[in-house]
Amino acid sequence: MSLTELESWMPVLLQGLLVSLELTAVASLLTFAFATMIALLRISPLRPIRLVTTAFVDLDRSVPLLALLIFVYFGLGKYLAFLGLPAFWVAVLAISVNEAAYLGEVYRAAIESISQEQWDAATSLGLSRRQTLALVILPQAVPAGIPPTVNDVIYILKASSLASLVSVNELTNVSTQLVSVTFLPMQIYMTIGAMYLALTVPLSYFARWLEVYVNRRLGLRVPPEAAHGAVVPIAGATDLSAAVSAKDATDA
Amino acid sequence: MPDEPILEMRGLRKTFGRAEVVCGVDIVVRRGEKVCMLGPSGSGKTTTLRCLNLLTEPSSGELYFHGQLVGRWPSGRGSRSAANDAQRLRRHVSMVFQHFGLFPHLTALDNVTLGPVHVLGMNRREAAERARALLRRVGLEQFAEKHPATLSGGQRQRVAIARAMAMNPDVILFDEPTSALDPEMVGEVLSIMEQLASDGMTMVIVTHETNFARHVADRVVVMENGVILEEGTPVDIFERPTQRRTREILRARVQA
């Protein structure tokens, strides 16, 4: 493979990379919004709301992302065409709805990790439930939710490659097209592998740094392993307890 | 009116699942009174205290605040209006917890101003000024900008007392305020409470500190197995209790 060859693919790959990044950014924002909604509904004082949300989460988590994507794009294709929804947005919606169920459970666990005494103390001051959540509980739950959120962005970036199967021209799709004209699968796939890697590794370091930073800003205790700068990325961990046991395993 | 009842609970019962924790307690707290509740662990003192500001909802009973009915249980009312009434009551009834319940993400000062700003609608500057004055009263003015994690247990509990006072409450409920403290820090918290008592604050105190109860209380309530065993002045309870169990409970406490 010559340098000029590489140069000639680069614009095409970068164009694909840009679409991947757009897809990741939009899907991450939507996932974050849906997940926050799910977490708050899951701890609603009203039982029917909790039940409906729980059912939705369970259903959503039981569907593989790829299957969901294919179902929405091909199964509902007729109606989507009617709505004029392009493949890009189909992928965004499928990814964020699917991921939100996981991240929402992580957020719920983070909220529920705040002790009952904090609720009691806030309630005894005469704060309403909403004020207690906004002023006392959520600010303390946020640091625990940050590393899983950034990890989820990493996961979404990787999941965005699935959009290639529903005709979105993101990085994986354009590279496959390139392979079909150049017949250089190893070189091209290694190039895009390096691109994904260059994005995900800094993100997991950023997650750890952000957690320490936020804890300091809020005056909370900094986890010792984070304070010493040791980075233990928990990629793919889907709930706090899994994250904790994964971390314990690494620490041991 | 010095004898005016501030809080009055009639026929309080509380069950958790099948366990009846409080089985028929009547309690009246009058203006300026210091009521100490003693009794072995699991006797229902803390549950009774938590029912006084409805942090725990009674299973049955009636609660009056300044003679006005706050609620009657079992209640057929919608949970929303009951929640609103409970929230209004709590503006006037502060609480100090065994494990302090300070908000770790806020400075000592912000812990004290949170209620006045967000519940009483006080402006931030005024609330901060009053909070500083209260922190000075509990001897912690220089720690105003510190977070709870950097304070000792005794200091945290003093901040918690300042936070309770900041609401300008009619009564402060104390749930074993010194039980989680190292022995050398108990004194500083008790002396703040004594000072508060001599300023005329109405206080209900669940405690194991019999000496404190003897010196500060106007009335001592001894509970066991969810009922009031005996109730009276400290002299009555400590010098000439009518129940043998009272004497045993108090003796066990003094020795412990």
PDB file of N, CA, C and O in Angstrom, chain A residues 117-118 120-128 131 135-136 139-140 217-220, chain B residues 50 53 55 87 90 93 95 97 99 101-105 114 118-119 147 163 167:
ATOM      1  N   GLU A 117     -31.261   8.718  55.185  1.00  0.00           N
ATOM      2  CA  GLU A 117     -31.144   9.835  56.125  1.00  0.00           C
ATOM      3  C   GLU A 117     -31.071  11.173  55.396  1.00  0.00           C
ATOM      4  O   GLU A 117     -31.519  12.199  55.912  1.00  0.00           O
ATOM      5  N   GLN A 118     -30.507  11.178  54.171  1.00  0.00           N
ATOM      6  CA  GLN A 118     -30.473  12.421  53.405  1.00  0.00           C
ATOM      7  C   GLN A 118     -31.901  12.850  53.033  1.00  0.00           C
ATOM      8  O   GLN A 118     -32.231  14.026  53.100  1.00  0.00           O
ATOM      9  N   ASP A 120     -34.575  11.997  54.764  1.00  0.00           N
ATOM     10  CA  ASP A 120     -35.187  12.381  56.027  1.00  0.00           C
ATOM     11  C   ASP A 120     -34.790  13.804  56.419  1.00  0.00           C
ATOM     12  O   ASP A 120     -35.627  14.617  56.798  1.00  0.00           O
ATOM     13  N   ALA A 121     -33.469  14.078  56.331  1.00  0.00           N
ATOM     14  CA  ALA A 121     -32.971  15.388  56.757  1.00  0.00           C
ATOM     15  C   ALA A 121     -33.595  16.484  55.903  1.00  0.00           C
ATOM     16  O   ALA A 121     -34.050  17.514  56.419  1.00  0.00           O
ATOM     17  N   ALA A 122     -33.647  16.270  54.587  1.00  0.00           N
ATOM     18  CA  ALA A 122     -34.210  17.284  53.699  1.00  0.00           C
ATOM     19  C   ALA A 122     -35.713  17.435  53.940  1.00  0.00           C
ATOM     20  O   ALA A 122     -36.239  18.548  54.008  1.00  0.00           O
ATOM     21  N   THR A 123     -36.387  16.304  54.094  1.00  0.00           N
ATOM     22  CA  THR A 123     -37.837  16.347  54.318  1.00  0.00           C
ATOM     23  C   THR A 123     -38.152  17.050  55.635  1.00  0.00           C
ATOM     24  O   THR A 123     -39.099  17.827  55.721  1.00  0.00           O
ATOM     25  N   SER A 124     -37.332  16.785  56.656  1.00  0.00           N
ATOM     26  CA  SER A 124     -37.620  17.376  57.968  1.00  0.00           C
ATOM     27  C   SER A 124     -37.403  18.885  57.969  1.00  0.00           C
ATOM     28  O   SER A 124     -37.874  19.582  58.862  1.00  0.00           O
ATOM     29  N   LEU A 125     -36.676  19.407  56.957  1.00  0.00           N
ATOM     30  CA  LEU A 125     -36.536  20.867  56.854  1.00  0.00           C
ATOM     31  C   LEU A 125     -37.761  21.491  56.199  1.00  0.00           C
ATOM     32  O   LEU A 125     -37.861  22.711  56.098  1.00  0.00           O
ATOM     33  N   GLY A 126     -38.670  20.649  55.713  1.00  0.00           N
ATOM     34  CA  GLY A 126     -39.862  21.171  55.064  1.00  0.00           C
ATOM     35  C   GLY A 126     -39.718  21.263  53.553  1.00  0.00           C
ATOM     36  O   GLY A 126     -40.555  21.852  52.876  1.00  0.00           O
ATOM     37  N   LEU A 127     -38.640  20.681  52.995  1.00  0.00           N
ATOM     38  CA  LEU A 127     -38.495  20.676  51.538  1.00  0.00           C
ATOM     39  C   LEU A 127     -39.505  19.695  50.942  1.00  0.00           C
ATOM     40  O   LEU A 127     -39.787  18.652  51.532  1.00  0.00           O
ATOM     41  N   SER A 128     -40.017  20.032  49.761  1.00  0.00           N
ATOM     42  CA  SER A 128     -40.919  19.110  49.072  1.00  0.00           C
ATOM     43  C   SER A 128     -40.101  17.991  48.457  1.00  0.00           C
ATOM     44  O   SER A 128     -38.869  18.054  48.416  1.00  0.00           O
ATOM     45  N   GLN A 131     -38.055  19.404  45.599  1.00  0.00           N
ATOM     46  CA  GLN A 131     -36.900  20.182  46.079  1.00  0.00           C
ATOM     47  C   GLN A 131     -35.822  19.266  46.644  1.00  0.00           C
ATOM     48  O   GLN A 131     -34.632  19.494  46.433  1.00  0.00           O
ATOM     49  N   LEU A 135     -32.238  19.569  45.111  1.00  0.00           N
ATOM     50  CA  LEU A 135     -31.234  20.288  45.913  1.00  0.00           C
ATOM     51  C   LEU A 135     -30.319  19.358  46.696  1.00  0.00           C
ATOM     52  O   LEU A 135     -29.201  19.724  47.047  1.00  0.00           O
ATOM     53  N   VAL A 136     -30.803  18.174  47.019  1.00  0.00           N
ATOM     54  CA  VAL A 136     -30.048  17.310  47.930  1.00  0.00           C
ATOM     55  C   VAL A 136     -29.638  15.985  47.284  1.00  0.00           C
ATOM     56  O   VAL A 136     -28.466  15.609  47.313  1.00  0.00           O
ATOM     57  N   PRO A 139     -27.702  16.229  43.257  1.00  0.00           N
ATOM     58  CA  PRO A 139     -26.308  16.700  43.274  1.00  0.00           C
ATOM     59  C   PRO A 139     -25.333  15.660  43.828  1.00  0.00           C
ATOM     60  O   PRO A 139     -24.179  15.611  43.409  1.00  0.00           O
ATOM     61  N   GLN A 140     -25.803  14.828  44.758  1.00  0.00           N
ATOM     62  CA  GLN A 140     -24.911  13.810  45.312  1.00  0.00           C
ATOM     63  C   GLN A 140     -24.828  12.577  44.412  1.00  0.00           C
ATOM     64  O   GLN A 140     -23.857  11.831  44.464  1.00  0.00           O
ATOM     65  N   ARG A 217     -15.340  19.399  43.283  1.00  0.00           N
ATOM     66  CA  ARG A 217     -16.176  20.595  43.210  1.00  0.00           C
ATOM     67  C   ARG A 217     -17.311  20.525  44.215  1.00  0.00           C
ATOM     68  O   ARG A 217     -17.722  21.523  44.795  1.00  0.00           O
ATOM     69  N   LEU A 218     -17.822  19.321  44.437  1.00  0.00           N
ATOM     70  CA  LEU A 218     -18.958  19.161  45.347  1.00  0.00           C
ATOM     71  C   LEU A 218     -18.505  18.888  46.767  1.00  0.00           C
ATOM     72  O   LEU A 218     -19.313  18.684  47.663  1.00  0.00           O
ATOM     73  N   GLY A 219     -17.174  18.853  46.980  1.00  0.00           N
ATOM     74  CA  GLY A 219     -16.668  18.642  48.333  1.00  0.00           C
ATOM     75  C   GLY A 219     -16.868  17.234  48.827  1.00  0.00           C
ATOM     76  O   GLY A 219     -16.829  16.970  50.019  1.00  0.00           O
ATOM     77  N   LEU A 220     -17.086  16.292  47.886  1.00  0.00           N
ATOM     78  CA  LEU A 220     -17.306  14.912  48.302  1.00  0.00           C
ATOM     79  C   LEU A 220     -15.972  14.182  48.348  1.00  0.00           C
ATOM     80  O   LEU A 220     -14.976  14.628  47.812  1.00  0.00           O
TER      81      LEU A 220
ATOM     82  N   ARG B  50     -40.358  10.236  65.365  1.00  0.00           N
ATOM     83  CA  ARG B  50     -40.498  10.467  63.920  1.00  0.00           C
ATOM     84  C   ARG B  50     -41.948  10.656  63.497  1.00  0.00           C
ATOM     85  O   ARG B  50     -42.215  11.220  62.433  1.00  0.00           O
ATOM     86  N   ASN B  53     -43.146  14.549  63.582  1.00  0.00           N
ATOM     87  CA  ASN B  53     -43.074  15.441  62.411  1.00  0.00           C
ATOM     88  C   ASN B  53     -43.449  14.687  61.132  1.00  0.00           C
ATOM     89  O   ASN B  53     -43.142  15.132  60.034  1.00  0.00           O
ATOM     90  N   LEU B  55     -42.309  12.174  59.677  1.00  0.00           N
ATOM     91  CA  LEU B  55     -41.317  11.507  58.832  1.00  0.00           C
ATOM     92  C   LEU B  55     -41.729  10.051  58.691  1.00  0.00           C
ATOM     93  O   LEU B  55     -41.473   9.402  57.690  1.00  0.00           O
ATOM     94  N   GLN B  87     -45.792  18.609  55.112  1.00  0.00           N
ATOM     95  CA  GLN B  87     -44.721  19.525  54.732  1.00  0.00           C
ATOM     96  C   GLN B  87     -44.847  20.863  55.464  1.00  0.00           C
ATOM     97  O   GLN B  87     -43.864  21.433  55.913  1.00  0.00           O
ATOM     98  N   ARG B  90     -43.730  20.532  59.081  1.00  0.00           N
ATOM     99  CA  ARG B  90     -42.292  20.388  59.291  1.00  0.00           C
ATOM    100  C   ARG B  90     -41.545  21.714  59.263  1.00  0.00           C
ATOM    101  O   ARG B  90     -40.424  21.798  59.729  1.00  0.00           O
ATOM    102  N   VAL B  93     -41.379  22.304  62.917  1.00  0.00           N
ATOM    103  CA  VAL B  93     -40.880  21.233  63.767  1.00  0.00           C
ATOM    104  C   VAL B  93     -39.558  20.735  63.178  1.00  0.00           C
ATOM    105  O   VAL B  93     -39.552  20.013  62.201  1.00  0.00           O
ATOM    106  N   MET B  95     -35.680  18.850  63.202  1.00  0.00           N
ATOM    107  CA  MET B  95     -35.205  17.573  63.721  1.00  0.00           C
ATOM    108  C   MET B  95     -33.685  17.486  63.624  1.00  0.00           C
ATOM    109  O   MET B  95     -33.081  17.969  62.682  1.00  0.00           O
ATOM    110  N   PHE B  97     -30.654  14.558  63.847  1.00  0.00           N
ATOM    111  CA  PHE B  97     -30.579  13.106  63.668  1.00  0.00           C
ATOM    112  C   PHE B  97     -29.356  12.500  64.349  1.00  0.00           C
ATOM    113  O   PHE B  97     -28.356  13.164  64.568  1.00  0.00           O
ATOM    114  N   HIS B  99     -27.226  10.397  63.054  1.00  0.00           N
ATOM    115  CA  HIS B  99     -26.057  10.442  62.174  1.00  0.00           C
ATOM    116  C   HIS B  99     -25.970  11.784  61.453  1.00  0.00           C
ATOM    117  O   HIS B  99     -25.481  11.857  60.326  1.00  0.00           O
ATOM    118  N   GLY B 101     -27.091  13.770  59.380  1.00  0.00           N
ATOM    119  CA  GLY B 101     -27.866  14.081  58.183  1.00  0.00           C
ATOM    120  C   GLY B 101     -27.475  15.385  57.521  1.00  0.00           C
ATOM    121  O   GLY B 101     -28.299  16.032  56.874  1.00  0.00           O
ATOM    122  N   LEU B 102     -26.189  15.775  57.675  1.00  0.00           N
ATOM    123  CA  LEU B 102     -25.754  16.973  56.947  1.00  0.00           C
ATOM    124  C   LEU B 102     -25.648  16.635  55.465  1.00  0.00           C
ATOM    125  O   LEU B 102     -25.415  15.485  55.102  1.00  0.00           O
ATOM    126  N   PHE B 103     -25.796  17.666  54.622  1.00  0.00           N
ATOM    127  CA  PHE B 103     -25.707  17.440  53.185  1.00  0.00           C
ATOM    128  C   PHE B 103     -24.243  17.554  52.781  1.00  0.00           C
ATOM    129  O   PHE B 103     -23.662  18.641  52.844  1.00  0.00           O
ATOM    130  N   PRO B 104     -23.617  16.449  52.362  1.00  0.00           N
ATOM    131  CA  PRO B 104     -22.158  16.446  52.177  1.00  0.00           C
ATOM    132  C   PRO B 104     -21.688  17.322  51.028  1.00  0.00           C
ATOM    133  O   PRO B 104     -20.525  17.706  50.998  1.00  0.00           O
ATOM    134  N   HIS B 105     -22.586  17.647  50.096  1.00  0.00           N
ATOM    135  CA  HIS B 105     -22.157  18.442  48.946  1.00  0.00           C
ATOM    136  C   HIS B 105     -22.237  19.936  49.215  1.00  0.00           C
ATOM    137  O   HIS B 105     -21.875  20.737  48.366  1.00  0.00           O
ATOM    138  N   LEU B 114     -30.031  26.347  53.616  1.00  0.00           N
ATOM    139  CA  LEU B 114     -30.888  25.664  52.635  1.00  0.00           C
ATOM    140  C   LEU B 114     -32.376  25.781  52.978  1.00  0.00           C
ATOM    141  O   LEU B 114     -33.194  26.166  52.139  1.00  0.00           O
ATOM    142  N   HIS B 118     -35.022  28.005  50.792  1.00  0.00           N
ATOM    143  CA  HIS B 118     -35.930  27.273  49.902  1.00  0.00           C
ATOM    144  C   HIS B 118     -37.283  26.948  50.512  1.00  0.00           C
ATOM    145  O   HIS B 118     -38.220  26.636  49.799  1.00  0.00           O
ATOM    146  N   VAL B 119     -37.375  26.989  51.833  1.00  0.00           N
ATOM    147  CA  VAL B 119     -38.662  26.679  52.456  1.00  0.00           C
ATOM    148  C   VAL B 119     -39.328  27.949  52.979  1.00  0.00           C
ATOM    149  O   VAL B 119     -40.515  28.175  52.766  1.00  0.00           O
ATOM    150  N   HIS B 147     -16.750  21.834  54.227  1.00  0.00           N
ATOM    151  CA  HIS B 147     -17.717  20.787  53.945  1.00  0.00           C
ATOM    152  C   HIS B 147     -17.773  19.820  55.125  1.00  0.00           C
ATOM    153  O   HIS B 147     -16.778  19.650  55.831  1.00  0.00           O
ATOM    154  N   ARG B 163     -28.563  24.171  61.936  1.00  0.00           N
ATOM    155  CA  ARG B 163     -29.481  24.047  60.803  1.00  0.00           C
ATOM    156  C   ARG B 163     -30.926  23.934  61.287  1.00  0.00           C
ATOM    157  O   ARG B 163     -31.838  24.538  60.710  1.00  0.00           O
ATOM    158  N   MET B 167     -34.477  27.331  61.115  1.00  0.00           N
ATOM    159  CA  MET B 167     -35.862  27.347  60.660  1.00  0.00           C
ATOM    160  C   MET B 167     -36.755  28.097  61.639  1.00  0.00           C
ATOM    161  O   MET B 167     -37.955  28.234  61.399  1.00  0.00           O
TER     162      MET B 167
END
